[in-house]
Amino acid sequence: MNQAWLEELREFIAIPSVSADPAHVDDVRRAAEWVRDFVKRVGGEAELVRYGERDLVIGDIPANANGAGAPTILIYGHFDVQPPAPLELWETPPFELAERDGWYYARGIADDKGQLFTLLKAAELLRKENALPVNLRVACDGEEEIGGHSIVDFLRDDERGADACIIFDGGMTRPEQPEFALATRGLVAFRMKVRTGERDMHSGYYGGAALNAIHVLMQGLSAVIARDGLLPDQLRVGREPLSQVEVDSLKGLPPGWEMLDEAGATPLDPKAEHDFYDRTWAEPSLDVNGIHGGKPEFVNTTLVVAAEARFTIRLAPGQDPDTIATAAERLIRQAVPEGAEVEIERENSAPPGVFSPDSQAIQLGLEAFKRATGVRPLLVRVGGTLPIYPALAEKGIPTIGTGFALRESNVHSPNERLRVDDVDRAVAAATELYRGLAALG
Ligand SMILES: [Zn+2]
C-alpha cells in the first residue's frame, strides 16, 4: 500500500472508537469527525448528524464526471469497533496498526474501519482524476457494534433514496473468492419467565403434587426447538428457499461438514452437514441462549418454583417477525401445563433482508468486481442479522454487501487482521464499482 495512505489509515485506526465503553464516547465522536473531515478534504460535504443517542456522519461527494444524470450511490460503513479485551492476547497494541507476514493487525482493520477507509480512498482517487462518475452519499454510524438503529431510522426517513448502496463490512468464506450477500436472516428475541409458587419447596413433601417451574420451562421450550433438524412448521411459514443462483454458489463454498468441523461444532442431526447452507441461510432456527433456575451448583432436593430463559429465533428470508413470534408464543402456551404463570416477553426484533440477484446494480457490481479482482463474486446469503439490509430493501435500494475480511481475520477477537493485499484489492474493487454503477439507468 502507498505510504501516504498507510499513514492516514494508521491515524484512523489509532482512534479507540469503542462504542460499547462509555469511557470512549469522545473517541467515537473523533472517529466520526475523522470520516467527516476526509469527505470534506475530498471535495464533498459532510456533517455529524445526531440521530437518537449518537452521531451519524452524513455527507455527499458529488460526481465530477458523467454530468447531471449521474446516479447516486450510498456508501455505508461503521467507524466504531468492538472492545479489544482481553488485551494480553494481542501480540501488538490493538490501536497501533502493525504489519506482519502479509497482514495488517489492529482492532477495526477488518471490522470495519479498514474497509470503510477503502471505500473513501477510492472516492478520493477518482475525484482527484476528475473521474468520479457517480454521486456518492456517505452514511456511516458509530453504534453498529452495540446494535444501534440510528442508521436504520435515518435511511427510513431519508426521502432522497439512492440508486444503489455499497457496504464493505463483510468478508469471504474462501480467501480468493469474493461474495455478495443477497439476503440476511432476521431475528426475534424473547425472555420467558415461569412461576409456579411463592417459594421453593421440599421435593419430599410436595414432589409429585406441585408444579416445578423448571419443568414448565422445559416443556414450553421443547415445543419450539428443532426436531430432526427443523423447527415446527408453524415457525417455518413464509421462508424463501434458496434461488438457483444461490444453490449454484454452494459449489464455490466449503462443504457443510468442513464449516461445522472447523468450528468444533456437533452437527444438530444426521442431515445437518449436507444441509448446512440451507439450514443457516434459508431456514429459521431457534436457540435458547441462557436458562436460569434452581441451584445446580449445590447438592439439593428442591422443588423449584421460578425459572427463566432467553431465546432467539433467526428468521429466514421471507418471514415476518410478528407472524413467527406470535406462532412461537402460541406453541409455548399450548405446551405448558395449566396453572403455571408464564410470561413471554418479546424483546428486540429485526426483519430479514432480501435483494434480487437480477437487479442491474448487482449485475454491474459483479462485473466491476471481476474487473478489479479477476474473480466474479458468488451470490450468497448471510445467516446473521444486519438491520440495515432490510431497511435498504424496504426502500428499494439494491445493495452490494461485500467485503474482504476472512474467516481467519479474527473479527471481534484479539489480533484482528486484514491481508495487506486486500486493502489494495478493496480500493480497486470500490473504484471499479463506482465506475461500473455509473451505467445505472
Ligand atoms: Zn462490522
XYZ file of C-alpha atoms and ligand atoms in Angstrom:
442
model
C 0.000 0.000 0.000
C 1.026 3.538 -0.771
C 2.883 5.099 2.194
C 0.671 8.175 2.412
C -2.481 6.029 2.579
C -0.893 3.909 5.245
C -0.326 6.949 7.446
C -3.949 8.005 7.009
C -5.221 4.551 7.831
C -2.902 4.411 10.849
C -4.371 7.666 12.124
C -7.969 6.428 11.724
C -7.171 3.095 13.395
C -5.413 4.850 16.304
C -8.700 6.370 17.479
C -10.061 3.828 20.001
C -13.692 4.213 18.926
C -15.122 1.514 21.184
C -18.866 2.146 21.186
C -19.657 -0.302 24.000
C -17.476 1.543 26.515
C -18.799 4.881 27.857
C -15.192 5.922 28.535
C -14.686 6.103 24.754
C -17.648 8.316 23.834
C -15.288 11.103 22.787
C -13.217 8.698 20.715
C -16.280 7.520 18.828
C -17.016 11.181 18.079
C -13.389 11.734 16.999
C -13.696 8.815 14.582
C -16.887 10.390 13.212
C -15.043 13.681 12.764
C -12.226 11.856 11.014
C -14.683 10.471 8.447
C -16.399 13.855 8.095
C -13.071 15.625 7.529
C -11.981 13.030 4.990
C -15.152 13.596 2.962
C -14.630 17.355 3.080
C -10.996 17.046 2.054
C -12.060 15.045 -0.972
C -14.291 17.897 -2.081
C -17.532 16.724 -0.541
C -19.847 17.996 2.164
C -20.380 16.152 5.420
C -21.576 16.709 8.925
C -22.239 14.891 12.134
C -25.950 14.335 12.431
C -27.407 13.454 15.796
C -29.947 10.726 15.276
C -31.089 9.202 18.540
C -28.265 8.858 21.012
C -25.238 9.080 18.775
C -23.812 10.825 15.755
C -24.076 9.629 12.201
C -21.808 11.014 9.537
C -23.914 12.043 6.583
C -22.299 13.541 3.529
C -22.156 13.814 -0.220
C -19.265 13.540 -2.609
C -20.540 14.877 -5.924
C -19.678 13.277 -9.245
C -17.159 15.212 -11.306
C -17.719 13.201 -14.454
C -20.806 11.864 -16.210
C -22.750 15.126 -15.915
C -26.027 15.870 -14.224
C -27.528 12.441 -14.792
C -25.037 10.659 -12.558
C -26.680 8.095 -10.283
C -26.444 8.379 -6.523
C -24.686 5.586 -4.692
C -24.958 5.268 -0.961
C -21.845 4.043 0.821
C -22.165 2.664 4.323
C -19.584 1.649 6.874
C -19.240 1.888 10.643
C -16.476 3.711 12.459
C -16.976 2.117 15.855
C -15.193 -1.045 16.935
C -15.551 -3.892 19.391
C -13.716 -3.608 22.714
C -10.200 -5.012 22.353
C -10.281 -7.082 25.580
C -8.553 -9.321 26.566
C -5.546 -7.105 25.907
C -2.952 -9.669 26.950
C -3.826 -11.834 23.962
C -2.818 -9.132 21.465
C 0.658 -9.529 20.025
C 0.862 -5.787 19.317
C -1.270 -2.992 20.822
C -4.785 -3.065 19.314
C -4.874 0.568 18.239
C -1.443 0.661 16.620
C -1.529 -0.544 13.036
C 1.088 -3.282 12.720
C 2.214 -5.268 9.691
C 3.386 -8.881 9.978
C 3.588 -11.685 7.432
C 1.369 -10.058 4.850
C -1.317 -8.981 7.308
C -2.261 -5.687 8.928
C -3.170 -6.100 12.571
C -5.382 -3.721 14.567
C -8.809 -3.502 16.145
C -11.144 -2.314 13.397
C -8.849 -3.093 10.472
C -11.335 -5.656 9.128
C -14.492 -4.645 11.019
C -14.952 -2.070 9.791
C -12.686 0.993 9.771
C -10.120 -0.513 7.419
C -12.812 -1.496 4.930
C -14.647 1.819 5.217
C -11.317 3.522 4.550
C -11.025 1.735 1.191
C -14.453 2.998 0.064
C -13.441 6.550 0.947
C -9.976 6.231 -0.564
C -11.369 5.031 -3.898
C -13.679 8.055 -3.958
C -10.742 10.352 -3.328
C -8.629 8.811 -6.084
C -11.377 9.146 -8.687
C -12.198 12.696 -7.585
C -8.570 13.699 -7.975
C -8.573 12.450 -11.555
C -11.837 14.298 -12.208
C -13.295 10.914 -12.944
C -15.825 10.163 -10.217
C -18.862 9.201 -12.350
C -21.422 8.787 -9.552
C -22.687 10.951 -6.721
C -21.649 9.273 -3.511
C -23.772 9.666 -0.433
C -21.844 8.754 2.680
C -23.879 7.397 5.594
C -21.826 5.977 8.456
C -22.615 5.131 12.044
C -20.695 4.615 15.249
C -23.012 2.187 17.007
C -23.062 -0.850 14.751
C -21.240 -2.959 17.327
C -23.822 -2.174 20.016
C -26.873 -2.809 17.855
C -27.797 0.849 17.366
C -30.566 1.631 14.913
C -29.969 5.323 14.153
C -28.744 4.482 10.674
C -31.869 2.407 10.027
C -34.073 5.267 11.236
C -32.139 7.721 9.100
C -32.487 5.604 5.965
C -36.189 5.110 6.604
C -36.717 8.870 6.985
C -34.445 9.956 4.133
C -36.769 10.710 1.245
C -33.955 11.173 -1.248
C -33.316 7.443 -1.571
C -30.448 6.221 -3.725
C -29.886 4.200 -6.874
C -27.779 1.596 -5.103
C -25.831 1.036 -1.918
C -22.359 -0.374 -1.332
C -21.381 -1.876 2.016
C -17.893 -3.193 2.691
C -18.392 -4.775 6.088
C -18.295 -8.442 5.308
C -15.925 -10.979 4.012
C -15.128 -14.049 2.031
C -15.621 -17.627 3.129
C -12.740 -18.597 0.856
C -9.721 -16.273 0.555
C -9.746 -15.562 -3.186
C -13.476 -15.796 -3.778
C -15.433 -12.582 -3.169
C -19.097 -12.817 -2.206
C -22.112 -10.534 -2.414
C -24.697 -11.067 0.301
C -28.187 -11.125 -1.208
C -30.073 -11.852 1.971
C -29.760 -11.781 5.731
C -31.779 -13.580 8.367
C -33.986 -11.645 10.749
C -34.229 -12.003 14.495
C -36.831 -12.072 17.254
C -35.646 -12.239 20.837
C -37.683 -13.444 23.831
C -37.471 -13.616 27.555
C -39.597 -16.263 29.222
C -40.351 -16.343 32.938
C -42.148 -19.099 34.800
C -43.537 -19.055 38.302
C -45.354 -21.921 39.980
C -45.428 -20.896 43.626
C -44.397 -18.332 46.194
C -41.298 -20.087 47.496
C -39.227 -23.156 46.688
C -40.479 -26.356 48.303
C -39.190 -29.608 49.773
C -39.478 -32.171 46.993
C -40.098 -34.861 49.607
C -43.245 -33.163 50.889
C -44.568 -31.761 47.612
C -42.761 -33.538 44.763
C -45.292 -35.317 42.547
C -48.083 -32.975 43.604
C -46.727 -29.469 42.996
C -45.668 -27.943 39.693
C -41.928 -27.400 39.187
C -41.124 -24.206 37.246
C -38.056 -25.680 35.563
C -40.195 -28.477 34.151
C -42.682 -25.944 32.823
C -39.867 -24.055 31.144
C -38.533 -27.258 29.601
C -41.966 -28.287 28.336
C -42.530 -24.864 26.797
C -39.160 -24.710 25.100
C -39.449 -28.300 23.871
C -42.405 -27.222 21.789
C -40.365 -24.745 19.754
C -36.892 -26.244 19.379
C -35.901 -28.156 16.259
C -36.884 -31.797 15.767
C -34.968 -33.758 13.133
C -33.134 -30.552 12.347
C -36.133 -28.357 11.552
C -38.344 -26.058 13.589
C -42.086 -26.830 13.854
C -43.926 -25.989 10.617
C -45.718 -23.047 12.261
C -42.330 -21.365 12.674
C -41.253 -22.057 9.087
C -44.091 -20.153 7.427
C -43.044 -17.730 4.688
C -39.451 -18.792 4.216
C -37.990 -18.325 0.757
C -35.936 -21.291 -0.402
C -32.543 -20.670 -1.992
C -32.727 -19.381 -5.544
C -30.919 -21.215 -8.326
C -28.004 -18.720 -8.318
C -27.601 -19.242 -4.593
C -27.664 -23.006 -4.991
C -25.043 -22.670 -7.740
C -22.845 -20.627 -5.392
C -22.618 -23.551 -2.977
C -20.173 -25.283 -5.327
C -17.710 -22.478 -4.630
C -18.003 -22.689 -0.853
C -16.520 -25.087 1.682
C -18.745 -28.122 2.318
C -21.013 -28.005 5.347
C -19.081 -30.657 7.264
C -15.965 -28.505 6.991
C -17.775 -25.418 8.312
C -19.067 -27.385 11.304
C -15.843 -29.260 11.895
C -13.733 -26.124 11.803
C -15.922 -24.543 14.487
C -15.635 -27.644 16.639
C -19.410 -27.994 16.373
C -21.532 -31.106 16.836
C -23.998 -31.492 13.931
C -27.594 -30.972 15.033
C -28.784 -34.111 13.240
C -27.539 -36.502 10.546
C -28.610 -34.173 7.726
C -27.079 -31.002 9.146
C -23.726 -31.312 7.364
C -25.297 -31.839 3.970
C -27.940 -29.176 4.531
C -25.629 -26.683 6.260
C -26.279 -23.739 3.931
C -29.998 -24.488 3.635
C -30.239 -24.540 7.403
C -28.296 -21.343 8.033
C -29.495 -19.330 5.013
C -33.000 -20.477 4.178
C -34.444 -21.940 7.388
C -35.362 -20.248 10.637
C -33.519 -21.500 13.705
C -34.135 -21.162 17.410
C -31.507 -21.058 20.105
C -32.018 -20.964 23.823
C -29.325 -18.500 24.832
C -29.486 -18.890 28.577
C -31.522 -20.581 31.234
C -31.802 -19.917 34.910
C -33.419 -21.933 37.673
C -32.652 -23.687 40.912
C -29.193 -24.179 42.371
C -27.353 -26.672 40.156
C -24.086 -25.720 41.842
C -25.180 -27.338 45.140
C -26.376 -30.816 46.043
C -30.064 -30.232 46.838
C -33.559 -31.678 46.589
C -35.532 -28.503 45.977
C -38.783 -28.278 44.069
C -38.127 -25.051 42.182
C -40.919 -22.507 41.654
C -39.192 -19.885 39.494
C -37.228 -20.264 36.269
C -36.444 -18.179 33.249
C -34.834 -18.353 29.843
C -33.801 -16.143 26.987
C -34.142 -17.423 23.466
C -33.871 -16.036 19.960
C -35.271 -17.056 16.617
C -33.311 -16.314 13.453
C -35.892 -15.685 10.754
C -35.373 -16.986 7.256
C -35.559 -14.513 4.367
C -39.222 -14.039 3.517
C -40.511 -14.475 7.070
C -42.412 -11.882 9.027
C -41.203 -11.218 12.600
C -44.713 -10.717 14.044
C -46.195 -13.822 12.467
C -43.393 -16.049 13.670
C -43.190 -14.501 17.121
C -46.929 -14.936 17.623
C -46.745 -18.551 16.454
C -43.868 -19.272 18.835
C -45.780 -17.832 21.782
C -48.829 -19.899 20.903
C -46.814 -23.142 20.666
C -45.256 -22.494 24.046
C -48.560 -21.645 25.717
C -50.170 -24.789 24.322
C -47.325 -26.909 25.670
C -47.123 -25.683 29.247
C -49.320 -27.163 31.982
C -52.290 -25.205 33.189
C -51.813 -23.213 36.346
C -48.226 -22.141 35.729
C -47.658 -18.410 35.495
C -45.825 -17.999 32.203
C -44.664 -14.629 30.984
C -43.316 -14.400 27.456
C -41.824 -11.037 26.723
C -40.804 -10.116 23.215
C -37.576 -8.146 23.187
C -35.802 -6.730 20.131
C -36.570 -7.865 16.618
C -35.356 -7.219 13.088
C -36.816 -8.438 9.816
C -34.810 -10.445 7.293
C -33.470 -8.584 4.257
C -33.704 -9.858 0.698
C -32.362 -8.409 -2.551
C -32.992 -9.644 -6.066
C -29.980 -11.170 -7.817
C -31.332 -9.811 -11.106
C -31.139 -6.121 -10.295
C -28.987 -4.053 -12.620
C -26.887 -2.838 -9.683
C -25.971 -6.362 -8.613
C -25.169 -7.354 -12.193
C -22.988 -4.285 -12.767
C -21.378 -4.905 -9.390
C -20.470 -8.485 -10.282
C -18.768 -7.321 -13.463
C -16.963 -4.500 -11.664
C -15.590 -6.899 -9.082
C -14.492 -9.274 -11.796
C -12.566 -6.447 -13.482
C -10.925 -5.427 -10.213
C -10.127 -8.790 -8.665
C -10.218 -11.186 -11.614
C -12.968 -13.211 -9.922
C -16.723 -12.966 -10.271
C -18.264 -12.890 -6.792
C -20.572 -15.603 -5.559
C -24.110 -14.587 -4.663
C -24.741 -15.845 -1.167
C -26.844 -15.255 1.911
C -25.804 -14.387 5.428
C -27.110 -16.365 8.380
C -26.707 -13.384 10.679
C -28.912 -10.335 11.132
C -27.963 -6.911 9.771
C -30.846 -4.455 10.249
C -29.514 -2.099 7.597
C -30.211 -4.723 4.896
C -33.995 -4.902 5.370
C -34.068 -1.108 5.770
C -32.415 -0.690 2.363
C -34.519 -3.446 0.819
C -37.685 -1.744 2.033
C -36.532 1.487 0.394
C -35.965 -0.382 -2.859
C -32.239 0.390 -2.813
C -30.355 -2.568 -4.326
C -27.344 -3.273 -2.154
C -23.928 -4.711 -2.812
C -22.954 -6.125 0.566
C -19.473 -7.499 0.430
C -16.009 -7.162 1.882
C -12.556 -8.591 2.322
C -12.458 -9.940 5.865
C -11.547 -13.617 6.029
C -12.604 -16.302 8.456
C -9.069 -16.040 9.851
C -9.365 -12.238 10.263
C -10.192 -12.630 13.982
C -13.095 -10.214 13.748
C -14.321 -9.365 17.285
C -11.289 -11.248 18.669
C -7.733 -10.383 19.646
C -5.259 -9.864 16.773
C -7.910 -8.737 14.305
C -6.317 -8.622 10.893
C -6.749 -7.971 7.174
C -4.411 -9.081 4.414
C -2.186 -6.264 3.145
C -3.002 -7.107 -0.473
C -6.700 -6.978 0.249
C -6.528 -3.297 1.148
C -5.326 -2.526 -2.376
C -7.808 -5.028 -3.784
C -10.652 -3.368 -1.884
C -9.686 0.083 -3.162
C -9.540 -1.313 -6.697
C -12.912 -3.012 -6.253
C -14.534 0.149 -4.893
C -13.087 2.157 -7.779
C -14.490 -0.279 -10.332
C -17.844 -0.332 -8.543
C -18.118 3.459 -8.746
C -17.194 3.319 -12.421
C -19.484 0.401 -13.177
C -22.515 1.745 -11.334
C -22.341 4.920 -13.403
C -24.202 2.885 -16.035
C -27.249 2.529 -13.781
C -30.261 3.753 -15.611
Zn -18.892 -4.614 11.112
